[in-house]
mmCIF file of C-alpha atoms and ligand atoms in Angstrom:
data_model
loop_
_atom_site.group_PDB
_atom_site.id
_atom_site.type_symbol
_atom_site.label_atom_id
_atom_site.label_comp_id
_atom_site.label_asym_id
_atom_site.label_seq_id
_atom_site.Cartn_x
_atom_site.Cartn_y
_atom_site.Cartn_z
ATOM 1 C CA MET A 1 -9.593 -147.411 -32.798
ATOM 2 C CA TRP A 2 -8.696 -144.902 -35.559
ATOM 3 C CA ARG A 3 -9.921 -147.386 -38.049
ATOM 4 C CA TYR A 4 -13.368 -145.712 -36.967
ATOM 5 C CA ARG A 5 -12.315 -142.253 -37.160
ATOM 6 C CA GLU A 6 -15.277 -141.268 -39.354
ATOM 7 C CA LEU A 7 -17.359 -141.993 -36.224
ATOM 8 C CA ILE A 8 -15.056 -140.036 -33.693
ATOM 9 C CA PRO A 9 -15.678 -136.293 -33.806
ATOM 10 C CA VAL A 10 -12.336 -134.962 -33.609
ATOM 11 C CA ASP A 11 -9.774 -133.106 -36.068
ATOM 12 C CA THR A 12 -7.312 -135.767 -36.529
ATOM 13 C CA ARG A 13 -4.679 -133.220 -37.055
ATOM 14 C CA TYR A 14 -4.500 -132.735 -33.337
ATOM 15 C CA VAL A 15 -4.499 -136.479 -32.522
ATOM 16 C CA VAL A 16 -1.296 -137.493 -30.539
ATOM 17 C CA SER A 17 -1.392 -141.180 -30.511
ATOM 18 C CA LEU A 18 0.123 -143.841 -28.581
ATOM 19 C CA GLY A 19 -1.533 -146.813 -30.362
ATOM 20 C CA GLU A 20 -4.705 -146.728 -28.035
ATOM 21 C CA GLY A 21 -7.586 -149.066 -28.849
ATOM 22 C CA GLY A 22 -7.531 -152.311 -30.989
ATOM 23 C CA THR A 23 -7.362 -154.438 -27.874
ATOM 24 C CA PRO A 24 -8.004 -158.090 -27.851
ATOM 25 C CA LEU A 25 -11.350 -159.640 -27.510
ATOM 26 C CA TYR A 26 -10.770 -163.174 -26.126
ATOM 27 C CA ARG A 27 -13.193 -166.299 -26.220
ATOM 28 C CA ALA A 28 -12.974 -167.562 -22.668
ATOM 29 C CA GLU A 29 -14.249 -171.076 -22.396
ATOM 30 C CA LYS A 30 -12.947 -172.271 -19.014
ATOM 31 C CA LEU A 31 -13.770 -168.990 -17.271
ATOM 32 C CA ALA A 32 -17.245 -169.460 -19.154
ATOM 33 C CA ARG A 33 -17.774 -172.829 -17.246
ATOM 34 C CA TRP A 34 -16.783 -171.206 -13.827
ATOM 35 C CA VAL A 35 -19.207 -168.153 -14.393
ATOM 36 C CA GLY A 36 -21.868 -170.693 -15.632
ATOM 37 C CA VAL A 37 -22.607 -169.430 -19.202
ATOM 38 C CA LYS A 38 -21.979 -170.767 -22.652
ATOM 39 C CA ARG A 39 -20.476 -167.946 -24.453
ATOM 40 C CA LEU A 40 -18.254 -165.456 -22.749
ATOM 41 C CA TYR A 41 -15.873 -163.045 -24.295
ATOM 42 C CA LEU A 42 -13.477 -160.817 -22.613
ATOM 43 C CA LYS A 43 -12.534 -157.272 -24.021
ATOM 44 C CA PHE A 44 -9.007 -156.711 -22.315
ATOM 45 C CA GLU A 45 -8.559 -153.023 -22.092
ATOM 46 C CA GLY A 46 -5.240 -153.583 -19.916
ATOM 47 C CA ALA A 47 -3.637 -153.995 -23.425
ATOM 48 C CA ASN A 48 -3.759 -150.226 -24.100
ATOM 49 C CA PRO A 49 -0.747 -148.165 -23.969
ATOM 50 C CA THR A 50 -0.901 -147.127 -20.380
ATOM 51 C CA GLY A 51 -2.833 -150.198 -19.338
ATOM 52 C CA SER A 52 -6.435 -148.999 -19.152
ATOM 53 C CA PHE A 53 -9.362 -148.084 -21.384
ATOM 54 C CA LYS A 54 -8.807 -144.392 -20.380
ATOM 55 C CA ASP A 55 -6.257 -144.109 -23.354
ATOM 56 C CA ARG A 56 -9.167 -144.247 -25.858
ATOM 57 C CA GLY A 57 -10.841 -141.058 -24.201
ATOM 58 C CA VAL A 58 -7.782 -139.320 -22.892
ATOM 59 C CA CYS A 59 -6.370 -139.244 -26.514
ATOM 60 C CA VAL A 60 -9.310 -137.570 -27.833
ATOM 61 C CA GLY A 61 -9.530 -135.266 -24.883
ATOM 62 C CA ILE A 62 -5.888 -134.086 -25.394
ATOM 63 C CA ALA A 63 -6.664 -133.454 -29.172
ATOM 64 C CA LYS A 64 -9.359 -131.171 -28.184
ATOM 65 C CA ALA A 65 -7.083 -129.438 -25.507
ATOM 66 C CA LEU A 66 -4.472 -128.917 -28.256
ATOM 67 C CA GLU A 67 -7.211 -127.732 -30.673
ATOM 68 C CA CYS A 68 -8.230 -125.152 -28.129
ATOM 69 C CA GLY A 69 -4.796 -123.821 -27.533
ATOM 70 C CA ALA A 70 -4.648 -125.160 -23.870
ATOM 71 C CA ARG A 71 -1.237 -125.420 -22.314
ATOM 72 C CA VAL A 72 -2.126 -127.102 -19.177
ATOM 73 C CA VAL A 73 -4.566 -130.035 -18.451
ATOM 74 C CA ALA A 74 -5.865 -131.470 -15.295
ATOM 75 C CA CYS A 75 -7.910 -134.390 -13.837
ATOM 76 C CA ALA A 76 -8.867 -135.764 -10.488
ATOM 77 C CA SER A 77 -8.422 -139.496 -10.486
ATOM 78 C CA THR A 78 -8.411 -142.648 -8.815
ATOM 79 C CA GLY A 79 -5.352 -143.562 -10.781
ATOM 80 C CA ASN A 80 -5.926 -144.847 -14.114
ATOM 81 C CA THR A 81 -7.077 -141.479 -15.794
ATOM 82 C CA ALA A 82 -4.130 -139.958 -14.212
ATOM 83 C CA ALA A 83 -1.806 -142.303 -15.556
ATOM 84 C CA SER A 84 -3.134 -141.902 -19.268
ATOM 85 C CA VAL A 85 -3.323 -138.205 -18.879
ATOM 86 C CA ALA A 86 0.319 -138.155 -17.609
ATOM 87 C CA ALA A 87 1.642 -140.067 -20.586
ATOM 88 C CA TYR A 88 -0.455 -138.348 -23.417
ATOM 89 C CA SER A 89 0.132 -134.787 -22.247
ATOM 90 C CA ALA A 90 3.975 -135.757 -22.068
ATOM 91 C CA ARG A 91 3.765 -136.949 -25.748
ATOM 92 C CA ALA A 92 1.751 -133.866 -26.722
ATOM 93 C CA GLY A 93 3.848 -131.574 -24.771
ATOM 94 C CA VAL A 94 1.496 -130.080 -22.561
ATOM 95 C CA LYS A 95 1.520 -129.286 -18.663
ATOM 96 C CA CYS A 96 -0.368 -131.960 -16.745
ATOM 97 C CA VAL A 97 -1.663 -131.289 -13.035
ATOM 98 C CA LEU A 98 -3.152 -134.279 -11.174
ATOM 99 C CA PHE A 99 -5.474 -134.275 -8.196
ATOM 100 C CA LEU A 100 -5.143 -137.496 -6.278
ATOM 101 C CA PRO A 101 -6.935 -138.784 -3.012
ATOM 102 C CA GLU A 102 -3.602 -139.380 -0.880
ATOM 103 C CA GLY A 103 -3.014 -143.037 -0.009
ATOM 104 C CA LYS A 104 -5.824 -144.384 -2.228
ATOM 105 C CA VAL A 105 -4.251 -144.671 -5.665
ATOM 106 C CA ALA A 106 -2.693 -148.088 -6.537
ATOM 107 C CA PRO A 107 0.986 -147.958 -6.700
ATOM 108 C CA GLY A 108 1.567 -148.595 -10.356
ATOM 109 C CA LYS A 109 -0.877 -145.876 -11.444
ATOM 110 C CA LEU A 110 0.896 -143.347 -9.148
ATOM 111 C CA PHE A 111 4.307 -144.643 -10.539
ATOM 112 C CA GLN A 112 3.131 -144.105 -14.053
ATOM 113 C CA ALA A 113 1.962 -140.413 -13.124
ATOM 114 C CA LEU A 114 5.211 -139.669 -11.673
ATOM 115 C CA LEU A 115 7.425 -141.123 -14.189
ATOM 116 C CA HIS A 116 5.767 -139.210 -16.970
ATOM 117 C CA GLY A 117 6.538 -135.947 -15.309
ATOM 118 C CA ALA A 118 3.199 -135.022 -14.143
ATOM 119 C CA THR A 119 2.659 -132.632 -11.358
ATOM 120 C CA VAL A 120 0.970 -134.638 -8.629
ATOM 121 C CA ILE A 121 -0.885 -133.050 -5.934
ATOM 122 C CA GLU A 122 -2.158 -135.528 -3.379
ATOM 123 C CA LEU A 123 -5.085 -134.281 -1.241
ATOM 124 C CA ASN A 124 -6.206 -135.498 2.048
ATOM 125 C CA CYS A 125 -9.557 -136.206 0.895
ATOM 126 C CA ASN A 126 -11.301 -139.087 -1.136
ATOM 127 C CA PHE A 127 -11.749 -139.040 -5.018
ATOM 128 C CA ASP A 128 -15.238 -137.396 -4.716
ATOM 129 C CA GLU A 129 -14.117 -134.362 -2.946
ATOM 130 C CA ALA A 130 -11.008 -134.064 -5.249
ATOM 131 C CA LEU A 131 -13.262 -134.058 -8.311
ATOM 132 C CA ARG A 132 -15.318 -131.179 -6.729
ATOM 133 C CA LEU A 133 -12.278 -129.250 -6.243
ATOM 134 C CA VAL A 134 -10.844 -129.828 -9.669
ATOM 135 C CA LEU A 135 -14.343 -128.966 -11.334
ATOM 136 C CA LYS A 136 -14.098 -125.601 -9.521
ATOM 137 C CA LEU A 137 -10.461 -124.768 -10.406
ATOM 138 C CA CYS A 138 -10.837 -125.736 -14.114
ATOM 139 C CA GLY A 139 -14.059 -123.384 -14.186
ATOM 140 C CA ARG A 140 -11.767 -120.427 -13.783
ATOM 141 C CA GLY A 141 -10.343 -121.485 -17.135
ATOM 142 C CA CYS A 142 -6.747 -121.968 -16.132
ATOM 143 C CA MET A 143 -6.594 -125.706 -17.027
ATOM 144 C CA TYR A 144 -8.474 -127.901 -19.418
ATOM 145 C CA LEU A 145 -10.467 -130.659 -17.694
ATOM 146 C CA LEU A 146 -9.917 -134.144 -18.637
ATOM 147 C CA ASN A 147 -12.193 -135.971 -16.287
ATOM 148 C CA SER A 148 -14.842 -137.970 -18.051
ATOM 149 C CA VAL A 149 -17.572 -134.916 -17.366
ATOM 150 C CA ASN A 150 -15.763 -133.671 -20.502
ATOM 151 C CA PRO A 151 -18.051 -135.366 -23.271
ATOM 152 C CA TRP A 152 -15.028 -135.602 -25.657
ATOM 153 C CA ARG A 153 -13.359 -138.356 -23.464
ATOM 154 C CA LEU A 154 -16.615 -140.631 -24.052
ATOM 155 C CA GLU A 155 -16.405 -139.973 -28.033
ATOM 156 C CA GLY A 156 -13.071 -141.803 -27.749
ATOM 157 C CA GLN A 157 -14.106 -144.627 -25.313
ATOM 158 C CA LYS A 158 -17.476 -145.509 -27.498
ATOM 159 C CA SER A 159 -14.970 -147.267 -29.914
ATOM 160 C CA ILE A 160 -14.915 -150.250 -27.219
ATOM 161 C CA ALA A 161 -18.421 -150.932 -28.710
ATOM 162 C CA TYR A 162 -17.419 -150.549 -32.286
ATOM 163 C CA GLU A 163 -14.534 -152.935 -32.016
ATOM 164 C CA ILE A 164 -16.758 -155.683 -30.177
ATOM 165 C CA ALA A 165 -19.432 -155.413 -32.901
ATOM 166 C CA ASP A 166 -16.640 -155.779 -35.400
ATOM 167 C CA VAL A 167 -15.387 -159.055 -34.355
ATOM 168 C CA ILE A 168 -18.537 -160.892 -32.866
ATOM 169 C CA GLY A 169 -21.458 -158.736 -33.956
ATOM 170 C CA VAL A 170 -23.813 -157.594 -31.097
ATOM 171 C CA PRO A 171 -23.723 -159.658 -27.794
ATOM 172 C CA ASP A 172 -26.736 -160.324 -25.710
ATOM 173 C CA TYR A 173 -25.170 -158.371 -22.918
ATOM 174 C CA VAL A 174 -22.160 -156.368 -22.214
ATOM 175 C CA VAL A 175 -21.049 -156.020 -18.567
ATOM 176 C CA VAL A 176 -18.863 -153.035 -17.600
ATOM 177 C CA PRO A 177 -17.103 -151.924 -14.098
ATOM 178 C CA VAL A 178 -18.656 -148.836 -13.151
ATOM 179 C CA GLY A 179 -17.304 -146.033 -11.177
ATOM 180 C CA ASN A 180 -18.242 -142.374 -12.662
ATOM 181 C CA GLY A 181 -20.484 -144.121 -15.025
ATOM 182 C CA GLY A 182 -18.808 -142.656 -18.097
ATOM 183 C CA ASN A 183 -17.382 -145.694 -19.710
ATOM 184 C CA ILE A 184 -20.835 -147.416 -19.712
ATOM 185 C CA SER A 185 -22.640 -144.602 -21.039
ATOM 186 C CA ALA A 186 -19.938 -144.232 -23.859
ATOM 187 C CA ILE A 187 -20.169 -147.916 -24.768
ATOM 188 C CA TRP A 188 -23.923 -147.818 -25.041
ATOM 189 C CA LYS A 189 -23.587 -144.570 -27.113
ATOM 190 C CA GLY A 190 -21.187 -146.742 -29.520
ATOM 191 C CA PHE A 191 -23.861 -149.395 -29.917
ATOM 192 C CA ARG A 192 -26.634 -146.948 -30.543
ATOM 193 C CA GLU A 193 -24.750 -145.162 -33.187
ATOM 194 C CA LEU A 194 -23.920 -148.274 -35.052
ATOM 195 C CA HIS A 195 -27.746 -149.151 -34.919
ATOM 196 C CA ASP A 196 -28.847 -145.898 -36.230
ATOM 197 C CA LEU A 197 -26.389 -146.193 -38.895
ATOM 198 C CA GLY A 198 -27.869 -149.317 -39.942
ATOM 199 C CA LEU A 199 -24.908 -151.306 -39.451
ATOM 200 C CA VAL A 200 -26.214 -153.490 -36.835
ATOM 201 C CA GLY A 201 -29.801 -154.880 -36.204
ATOM 202 C CA GLU A 202 -29.817 -155.358 -32.644
ATOM 203 C CA LEU A 203 -28.617 -153.732 -29.297
ATOM 204 C CA PRO A 204 -27.085 -155.355 -26.117
ATOM 205 C CA ARG A 205 -28.240 -155.047 -22.849
ATOM 206 C CA MET A 206 -26.003 -153.193 -20.451
ATOM 207 C CA ILE A 207 -24.979 -154.509 -17.072
ATOM 208 C CA ALA A 208 -23.462 -152.142 -14.494
ATOM 209 C CA ALA A 209 -20.973 -153.833 -11.975
ATOM 210 C CA GLN A 210 -20.003 -152.110 -8.721
ATOM 211 C CA ALA A 211 -18.425 -153.031 -5.288
ATOM 212 C CA THR A 212 -21.032 -153.268 -2.507
ATOM 213 C CA GLY A 213 -19.089 -150.464 -0.598
ATOM 214 C CA ALA A 214 -19.345 -148.099 -3.460
ATOM 215 C CA ALA A 215 -22.544 -148.947 -5.268
ATOM 216 C CA PRO A 216 -24.614 -145.630 -5.659
ATOM 217 C CA ILE A 217 -25.640 -146.552 -9.183
ATOM 218 C CA VAL A 218 -26.873 -150.189 -8.272
ATOM 219 C CA LYS A 219 -28.915 -148.460 -5.518
ATOM 220 C CA ALA A 220 -30.264 -145.683 -7.762
ATOM 221 C CA PHE A 221 -31.049 -148.382 -10.608
ATOM 222 C CA ARG A 222 -33.025 -150.526 -7.997
ATOM 223 C CA ALA A 223 -35.245 -147.625 -6.957
ATOM 224 C CA GLY A 224 -35.911 -146.809 -10.503
ATOM 225 C CA LYS A 225 -34.327 -143.349 -10.137
ATOM 226 C CA VAL A 226 -32.574 -141.270 -12.770
ATOM 227 C CA THR A 227 -30.089 -139.628 -10.327
ATOM 228 C CA VAL A 228 -27.744 -141.047 -7.333
ATOM 229 C CA ASP A 229 -27.926 -140.544 -3.491
ATOM 230 C CA PRO A 230 -24.053 -140.188 -3.027
ATOM 231 C CA VAL A 231 -22.196 -142.666 -0.710
ATOM 232 C CA ASN A 232 -20.167 -140.634 1.793
ATOM 233 C CA GLU A 233 -17.617 -142.909 2.617
ATOM 234 C CA PRO A 234 -17.078 -145.369 -0.316
ATOM 235 C CA GLU A 235 -14.830 -148.264 0.361
ATOM 236 C CA THR A 236 -13.560 -151.116 -1.672
ATOM 237 C CA ILE A 237 -10.478 -153.061 -2.530
ATOM 238 C CA ALA A 238 -11.167 -151.767 -6.257
ATOM 239 C CA THR A 239 -9.698 -148.471 -5.620
ATOM 240 C CA ALA A 240 -10.321 -147.572 -9.377
ATOM 241 C CA ILE A 241 -14.000 -147.573 -8.739
ATOM 242 C CA ARG A 242 -13.985 -146.357 -5.234
ATOM 243 C CA ILE A 243 -16.554 -143.462 -6.009
ATOM 244 C CA GLY A 244 -19.417 -142.420 -4.069
ATOM 245 C CA ASN A 245 -20.821 -139.446 -6.055
ATOM 246 C CA PRO A 246 -20.446 -140.466 -9.642
ATOM 247 C CA VAL A 247 -20.620 -137.344 -11.871
ATOM 248 C CA ASN A 248 -22.043 -139.465 -15.006
ATOM 249 C CA ALA A 249 -24.660 -141.264 -12.880
ATOM 250 C CA PRO A 250 -27.425 -139.792 -15.090
ATOM 251 C CA LYS A 251 -25.938 -140.951 -18.347
ATOM 252 C CA ALA A 252 -25.155 -144.410 -16.934
ATOM 253 C CA LEU A 253 -28.461 -144.865 -15.501
ATOM 254 C CA LYS A 254 -30.044 -143.651 -18.990
ATOM 255 C CA ALA A 255 -28.005 -146.455 -20.504
ATOM 256 C CA LEU A 256 -29.284 -148.901 -18.098
ATOM 257 C CA TYR A 257 -32.924 -147.951 -18.393
ATOM 258 C CA GLU A 258 -32.780 -147.676 -22.507
ATOM 259 C CA SER A 259 -31.110 -151.033 -22.853
ATOM 260 C CA ARG A 260 -33.450 -152.926 -20.382
ATOM 261 C CA GLY A 261 -30.202 -153.659 -18.626
ATOM 262 C CA LEU A 262 -29.177 -154.561 -15.042
ATOM 263 C CA ALA A 263 -27.039 -153.245 -12.284
ATOM 264 C CA GLU A 264 -25.420 -155.361 -9.395
ATOM 265 C CA ALA A 265 -22.726 -155.191 -6.829
ATOM 266 C CA VAL A 266 -20.523 -157.595 -5.445
ATOM 267 C CA SER A 267 -18.242 -157.885 -2.317
ATOM 268 C CA ASP A 268 -14.366 -157.432 -2.099
ATOM 269 C CA TYR A 269 -14.190 -161.197 -1.650
ATOM 270 C CA GLU A 270 -16.100 -162.036 -4.681
ATOM 271 C CA ILE A 271 -13.804 -159.309 -6.646
ATOM 272 C CA LEU A 272 -10.705 -161.058 -5.714
ATOM 273 C CA GLU A 273 -12.155 -164.566 -6.570
ATOM 274 C CA ALA A 274 -13.002 -163.427 -9.976
ATOM 275 C CA GLN A 275 -9.606 -161.734 -10.505
ATOM 276 C CA VAL A 276 -7.795 -164.897 -9.672
ATOM 277 C CA ALA A 277 -10.307 -166.952 -11.841
ATOM 278 C CA ILE A 278 -9.591 -164.743 -14.848
ATOM 279 C CA ALA A 279 -6.001 -164.974 -14.222
ATOM 280 C CA ARG A 280 -5.826 -168.781 -13.614
ATOM 281 C CA TYR A 281 -8.305 -169.830 -16.321
ATOM 282 C CA GLU A 282 -7.368 -167.540 -18.987
ATOM 283 C CA GLY A 283 -4.008 -166.162 -18.407
ATOM 284 C CA ILE A 284 -5.445 -162.487 -18.310
ATOM 285 C CA GLY A 285 -4.098 -160.287 -15.439
ATOM 286 C CA VAL A 286 -6.471 -157.645 -14.470
ATOM 287 C CA GLU A 287 -6.762 -155.313 -11.648
ATOM 288 C CA PRO A 288 -9.626 -155.572 -9.068
ATOM 289 C CA ALA A 289 -11.953 -153.075 -10.487
ATOM 290 C CA SER A 290 -11.939 -154.927 -13.847
ATOM 291 C CA ALA A 291 -12.710 -158.281 -12.179
ATOM 292 C CA THR A 292 -16.159 -156.884 -10.837
ATOM 293 C CA SER A 293 -17.567 -157.548 -14.289
ATOM 294 C CA VAL A 294 -16.818 -161.233 -14.132
ATOM 295 C CA ALA A 295 -17.867 -161.538 -10.558
ATOM 296 C CA VAL A 296 -21.311 -159.695 -11.257
ATOM 297 C CA LEU A 297 -21.935 -161.778 -14.081
ATOM 298 C CA ARG A 298 -21.411 -164.862 -12.253
ATOM 299 C CA LYS A 299 -23.486 -163.825 -9.264
ATOM 300 C CA LEU A 300 -26.385 -162.956 -11.579
ATOM 301 C CA VAL A 301 -26.200 -166.376 -13.350
ATOM 302 C CA HIS A 302 -25.948 -168.282 -10.141
ATOM 303 C CA GLU A 303 -29.156 -166.396 -8.593
ATOM 304 C CA GLY A 304 -30.792 -167.459 -11.876
ATOM 305 C CA VAL A 305 -31.351 -163.628 -13.053
ATOM 306 C CA LEU A 306 -29.391 -164.258 -16.236
ATOM 307 C CA GLU A 307 -29.612 -167.104 -18.488
ATOM 308 C CA PRO A 308 -26.719 -169.243 -19.268
ATOM 309 C CA ASP A 309 -27.558 -169.587 -23.026
ATOM 310 C CA ALA A 310 -26.674 -165.964 -24.103
ATOM 311 C CA THR A 311 -23.508 -164.411 -25.580
ATOM 312 C CA TYR A 312 -21.722 -162.186 -22.701
ATOM 313 C CA VAL A 313 -19.071 -159.715 -23.109
ATOM 314 C CA CYS A 314 -17.187 -158.586 -19.922
ATOM 315 C CA VAL A 315 -15.168 -155.455 -20.311
ATOM 316 C CA LEU A 316 -11.729 -156.004 -18.488
ATOM 317 C CA THR A 317 -10.811 -152.174 -17.920
ATOM 318 C CA GLY A 318 -7.393 -152.376 -16.362
ATOM 319 C CA HIS A 319 -4.078 -154.195 -16.317
ATOM 320 C CA ALA A 320 -3.042 -156.409 -13.327
ATOM 321 C CA LEU A 321 0.288 -154.539 -12.799
ATOM 322 C CA LYS A 322 -1.532 -151.398 -11.858
ATOM 323 C CA ASP A 323 -2.231 -152.728 -8.446
ATOM 324 C CA PRO A 324 0.376 -155.427 -7.239
ATOM 325 C CA SER A 325 -0.526 -154.563 -3.694
ATOM 326 C CA VAL A 326 -3.463 -156.664 -3.772
ATOM 327 C CA VAL A 327 -1.141 -159.860 -3.312
ATOM 328 C CA ASP A 328 -1.491 -159.199 0.291
ATOM 329 C CA TYR A 329 -5.030 -160.150 0.244
ATOM 330 C CA LEU A 330 -4.571 -163.304 -2.184
ATOM 331 C CA SER A 331 -2.830 -165.636 0.356
ATOM 332 C CA LYS A 332 -5.791 -167.908 0.358
ATOM 333 C CA TRP A 333 -4.977 -168.474 -3.413
ATOM 334 C CA VAL A 334 -1.342 -168.148 -3.816
ATOM 335 C CA GLU A 335 1.422 -170.861 -3.635
ATOM 336 C CA ARG A 336 4.417 -169.541 -2.183
ATOM 337 C CA TYR A 337 7.503 -171.020 -0.276
ATOM 338 C CA ARG A 338 10.374 -169.340 1.466
ATOM 339 C CA CYS A 339 13.059 -171.788 2.128
ATOM 340 C CA GLY A 340 16.869 -172.250 2.636
ATOM 341 C CA VAL A 341 18.672 -173.737 -0.212
ATOM 342 C CA GLY A 342 19.599 -176.744 2.038
ATOM 343 C CA ASP A 343 15.806 -177.553 2.333
ATOM 344 C CA ILE A 344 15.033 -177.517 -1.291
ATOM 345 C CA HIS A 345 14.531 -181.411 -1.809
ATOM 346 C CA TYR A 346 12.408 -181.366 1.154
ATOM 347 C CA ILE A 347 10.232 -178.609 -0.374
ATOM 348 C CA LEU A 348 10.117 -179.879 -3.748
ATOM 349 C CA GLU A 349 9.073 -183.322 -2.482
ATOM 350 C CA THR A 350 6.030 -181.654 -0.773
ATOM 351 C CA VAL A 351 5.050 -179.511 -3.942
ATOM 352 C CA LEU A 352 5.520 -182.225 -6.387
ATOM 353 C CA ARG A 353 3.395 -184.703 -4.351
ATOM 354 C CA LYS A 354 0.415 -182.166 -4.279
HETATM 355 C C1 LIG B 401 -9.888 -149.949 -14.117
HETATM 356 O O1 LIG B 401 -9.125 -143.098 -13.156
HETATM 357 O O2 LIG B 401 -12.390 -142.882 -12.288
HETATM 358 O O3 LIG B 401 -17.521 -145.621 -14.867
HETATM 359 O O4 LIG B 401 -10.079 -141.600 -12.193
HETATM 360 O O5 LIG B 401 -9.953 -147.255 -13.563
HETATM 361 O O6 LIG B 401 -16.076 -144.518 -16.556
HETATM 362 O O7 LIG B 401 -15.588 -144.056 -14.106
HETATM 363 C C2 LIG B 401 -11.183 -144.875 -13.293
HETATM 364 C C3 LIG B 401 -12.384 -145.550 -13.372
HETATM 365 C C4 LIG B 401 -13.317 -148.894 -14.330
HETATM 366 C C5 LIG B 401 -14.872 -146.919 -14.025
HETATM 367 N N1 LIG B 401 -12.442 -149.758 -14.113
HETATM 368 O O8 LIG B 401 -14.982 -146.140 -15.334
HETATM 369 C C6 LIG B 401 -10.122 -142.716 -12.509
HETATM 370 C C7 LIG B 401 -11.334 -143.349 -12.674
HETATM 371 C C8 LIG B 401 -11.210 -149.156 -14.185
HETATM 372 C C9 LIG B 401 -11.098 -147.887 -13.893
HETATM 373 C C10 LIG B 401 -13.659 -147.681 -14.051
HETATM 374 C C11 LIG B 401 -12.371 -146.886 -13.682
HETATM 375 P P1 LIG B 401 -16.220 -145.050 -15.123
#
């Protein structure tokens, strides 16, 4: 992403890099057929150093922390921000304190945080309450906040737009999984900047994808509002976006209105179905939150809201290995046998006859 350093307002002397950004943009022909569109591209953010798009923003955020002399960084997280902040702060040599909703962080992400030596504080509350707490604590000035309310985070994440435009130009639509709303607003900002600079002639329409159990932005968008009514007990298998009171909702809604975009929610079943389809048709493993983009696109095309003959980019925000626990919910789709060595001929016969 540092190919675009002139557009990222940070003193590069403070940048501690792990090789963030520069992720693949795949043309997905088989998945496109399943979704019902002609041209579908997948921006695979799972290919970042810690396995999610957060690395782009956290890298810039940590540089700002170093520039202002912070010795401790902190964030509340549903998991991916925590994993990223843990890794980058380790490399930068700053202390890292993470506030996580107990029992609600996917095992791969918790492991990353612990592995990189962060101080992990598991709280008996949900993400929204953890974020309120850490906002208050950071307000005292003892820790540098790295949640996406920190605008420098978004300055890094907007590079997703630059990379897409560099490879295929400006697509008609960009579909983004939305939790706190930071990333969709960052990507929109990236496209707008390219447009303002005269580097591209068009702008995409942004589509926000959420899970039905945690969809405050979809609700606000339908009502034409610029702020959200919080969802008190958000629930979804996509724990990364299990967020009821998104701090960047005003920015996300602005991106949707300005781009003449859309917002839609899908069920946990539709999310898992899309996760499996992405993995089976294209060989790309993503975590459930990431699959919401593909699930939402398919839903809107099937309902006739979106046209098949347009160019779509789905942003796949995080890697499959982040959350291996979902295998427990995939029994409908997985083929798995346990057998004694003595039964192998019988099993093979059944398997090969299928
Ligand atoms: C895989 O890590 O909020 O709308 O604390 O991990 O910018 O919040 C994660 C969010 C989408 C939503 N996909 O992005 C956190 C956290 C994945 C994510 C989102 C997240 P935003």
